[in-house]
Each structure stands twice: as C-alpha cells, then as structure tokens.
C-alpha atoms as one frame of an Amber mdcrd trajectory, in Angstrom:
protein
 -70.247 -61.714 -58.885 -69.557 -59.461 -55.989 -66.405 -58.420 -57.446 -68.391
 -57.197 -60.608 -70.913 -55.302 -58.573 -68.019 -53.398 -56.528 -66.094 -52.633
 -59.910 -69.323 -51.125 -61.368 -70.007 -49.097 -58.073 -66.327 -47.661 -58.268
 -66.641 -46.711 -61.965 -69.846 -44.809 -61.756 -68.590 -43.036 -58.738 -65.549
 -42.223 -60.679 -67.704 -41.635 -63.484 -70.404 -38.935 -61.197 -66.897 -37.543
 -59.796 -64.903 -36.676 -62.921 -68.775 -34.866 -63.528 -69.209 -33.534 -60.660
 -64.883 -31.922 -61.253 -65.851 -30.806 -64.857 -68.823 -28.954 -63.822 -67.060
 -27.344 -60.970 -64.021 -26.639 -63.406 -66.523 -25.097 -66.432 -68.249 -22.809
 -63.231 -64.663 -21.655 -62.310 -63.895 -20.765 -65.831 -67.467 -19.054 -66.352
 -67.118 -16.995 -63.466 -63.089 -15.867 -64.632 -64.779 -15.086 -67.804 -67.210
 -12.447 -66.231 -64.120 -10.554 -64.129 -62.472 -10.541 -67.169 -65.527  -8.743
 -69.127 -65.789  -6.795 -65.942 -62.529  -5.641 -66.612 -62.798  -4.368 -69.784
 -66.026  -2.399 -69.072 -64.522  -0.422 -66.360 -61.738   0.132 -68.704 -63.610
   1.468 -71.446 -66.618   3.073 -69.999 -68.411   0.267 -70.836 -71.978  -0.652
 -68.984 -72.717  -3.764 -71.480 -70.541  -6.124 -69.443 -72.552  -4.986 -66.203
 -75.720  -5.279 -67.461 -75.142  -8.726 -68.777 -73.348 -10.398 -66.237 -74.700
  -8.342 -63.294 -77.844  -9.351 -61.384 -80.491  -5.861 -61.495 -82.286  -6.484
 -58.118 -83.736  -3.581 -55.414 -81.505  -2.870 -52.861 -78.359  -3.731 -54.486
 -75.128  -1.824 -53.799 -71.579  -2.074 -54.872 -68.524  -0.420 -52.759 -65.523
   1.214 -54.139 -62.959   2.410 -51.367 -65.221   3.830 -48.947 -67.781   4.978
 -51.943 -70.773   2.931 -52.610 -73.562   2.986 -56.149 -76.693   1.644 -55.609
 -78.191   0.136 -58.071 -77.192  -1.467 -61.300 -78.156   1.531 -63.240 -76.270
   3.980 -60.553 -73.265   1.976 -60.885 -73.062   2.314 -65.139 -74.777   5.417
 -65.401 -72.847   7.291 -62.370 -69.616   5.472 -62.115 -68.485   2.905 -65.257
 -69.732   5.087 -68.156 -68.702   8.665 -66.719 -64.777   7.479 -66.230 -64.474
   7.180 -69.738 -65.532  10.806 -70.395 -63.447  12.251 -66.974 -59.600   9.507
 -67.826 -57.372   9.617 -70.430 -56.582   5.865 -69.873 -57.310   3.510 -67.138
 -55.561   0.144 -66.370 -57.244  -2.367 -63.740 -55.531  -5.799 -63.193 -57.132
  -8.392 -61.323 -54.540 -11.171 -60.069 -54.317 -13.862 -58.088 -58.366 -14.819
 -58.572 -59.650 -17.104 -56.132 -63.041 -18.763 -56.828 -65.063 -20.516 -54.237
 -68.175 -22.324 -55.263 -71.163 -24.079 -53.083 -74.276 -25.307 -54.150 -75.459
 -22.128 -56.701 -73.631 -19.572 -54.729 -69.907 -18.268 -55.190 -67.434 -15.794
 -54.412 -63.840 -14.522 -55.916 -61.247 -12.363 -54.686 -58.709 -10.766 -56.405
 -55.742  -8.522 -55.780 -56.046  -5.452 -58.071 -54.214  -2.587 -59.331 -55.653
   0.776 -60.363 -53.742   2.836 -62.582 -55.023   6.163 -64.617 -54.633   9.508
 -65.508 -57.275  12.317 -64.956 -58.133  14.504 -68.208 -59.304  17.451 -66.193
 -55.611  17.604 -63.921 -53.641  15.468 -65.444 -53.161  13.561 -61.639 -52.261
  10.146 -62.350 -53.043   7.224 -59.918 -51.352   4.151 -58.862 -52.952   2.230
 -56.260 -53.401  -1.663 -55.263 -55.662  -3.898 -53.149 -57.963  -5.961 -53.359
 -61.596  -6.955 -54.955 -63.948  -9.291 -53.734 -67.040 -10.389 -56.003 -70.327
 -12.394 -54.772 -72.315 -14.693 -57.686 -75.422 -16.871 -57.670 -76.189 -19.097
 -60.483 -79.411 -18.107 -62.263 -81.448 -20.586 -64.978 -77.932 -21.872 -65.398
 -75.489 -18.780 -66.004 -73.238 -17.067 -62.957 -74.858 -13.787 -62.177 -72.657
 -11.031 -59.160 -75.000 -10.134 -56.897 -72.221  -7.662 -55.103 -69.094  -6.422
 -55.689 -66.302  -4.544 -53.047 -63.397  -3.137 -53.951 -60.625  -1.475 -51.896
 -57.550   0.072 -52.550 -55.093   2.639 -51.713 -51.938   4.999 -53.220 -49.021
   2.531 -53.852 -46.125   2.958 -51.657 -43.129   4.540 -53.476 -39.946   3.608
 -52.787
C-alpha cells in the first residue's frame, strides 16, 4: 500500500512540474512575442504594438542611449511614430533574448543592432548594444513596465 501512495505522490509532482515547465515555457514565448511586435513598431512608425503590449502608468519612462520619453504617449507620439516620417528605412535586431521570470514579474535582455538611413542627410547609422526590457503580468497577459536601450557607432575595421 505504501508503495502505491509514494507512486501517486511522484506522479502528481511530476504531473504539477511538467505544469508548472509549460506555463513557464508559454510566459517565455508570450513575452518573445511582444519584443518581436516591439520590433516591428519601431520599424514602421508604428505606436499600436506599444499601446497594446505596453503598460500606460504615471511616471513611466523609457531610455534610449542617454535620451529618455516619458510617458507612453511621449514615447509613440515623440519618438516611434516621428522616425517613420524623419528614415528612409530602419533595421533593429534583437538577438540573443534572455527571459527571466519570478512570480508575475520578468525581465529580457537582448543584444541589438540599429541600422538606418536619415531622409533629411542621407547619414546612415550602424550601431550595436544592448536592450533590456522589464514586464509584470496583468489579469493574465505580460505587460513592459520599462524599457532601456543602449548602443553605440559600430567599430569599423
């Protein structure tokens, strides 16, 4: 009998485990899903992607190499939207994303690159470094709180 109890102990651990992975797993890919939307707003001038995946709260602020918007609505309507109008193209890459979750809170990091060309000059950029993106889980959905992004010119060689 004791055998029986111990075998069905093991199997619902295994059983809240395998839950507990899948959960963690669907987070990780819900959270991938959002830099990837993030992506292609600030790639096409987009505020949509911000405004659905972005917590609106008072005093937030997002930092972008040593400039910061705050607000949701400073961010779109001062940074993402007016891109479009100012590049001819811009390319962002995020690589190497690594998520860390705990208990409704989570952050990512990402190496980035930054590439573009400015309608006005015609200056292109090329420049690499790295992103880092804060979340908290509201009513069930990954929200980013705070974003911070930092690069610099690529080295030429």
């Amino acid at each position: 009998m004791t055998k029986y109890i111990v075998i069905s102990i093991l199997s619902m651990l295994a059983f809240f485990s395998n839950a507990h992975d899948e959960s963690h797993m669907n987070d990780e890919k819900q959270i991938t899903h959002i830099i990837h939307q993030i992506k292609y707003g600030w790639e096409n001038g987009d505020g949509k992607p911000f405004l659905k995946h972005f917590l609106d709260f008072k005093g937030a602020r997002y930092f972008e190499s040593g400039g910061q918007n705050v607000g949701l609505n400073d961010l779109i309507e001062h940074h993402v939207e007016p891109e479009k109008d100012a590049l001819v193209f811009l390319n962002l890459d995020f690589s190497n994303i690594q998520i860390h979750i705990e208990d409704g809170f989570a952050w990512a990091t990402a190496d980035t690159e930054v590439k573009g060309e400015v309608k006005k000059s015609g200056k292109t950029f090329d420049k690499a470094g790295f992103q880092t993106f804060l979340f908290k889980k509201v009513d069930g959905d990954w929200k980013v709180l705070h974003t911070h992004s930092s690069s610099r010119n690529r080295v030429k060689k």
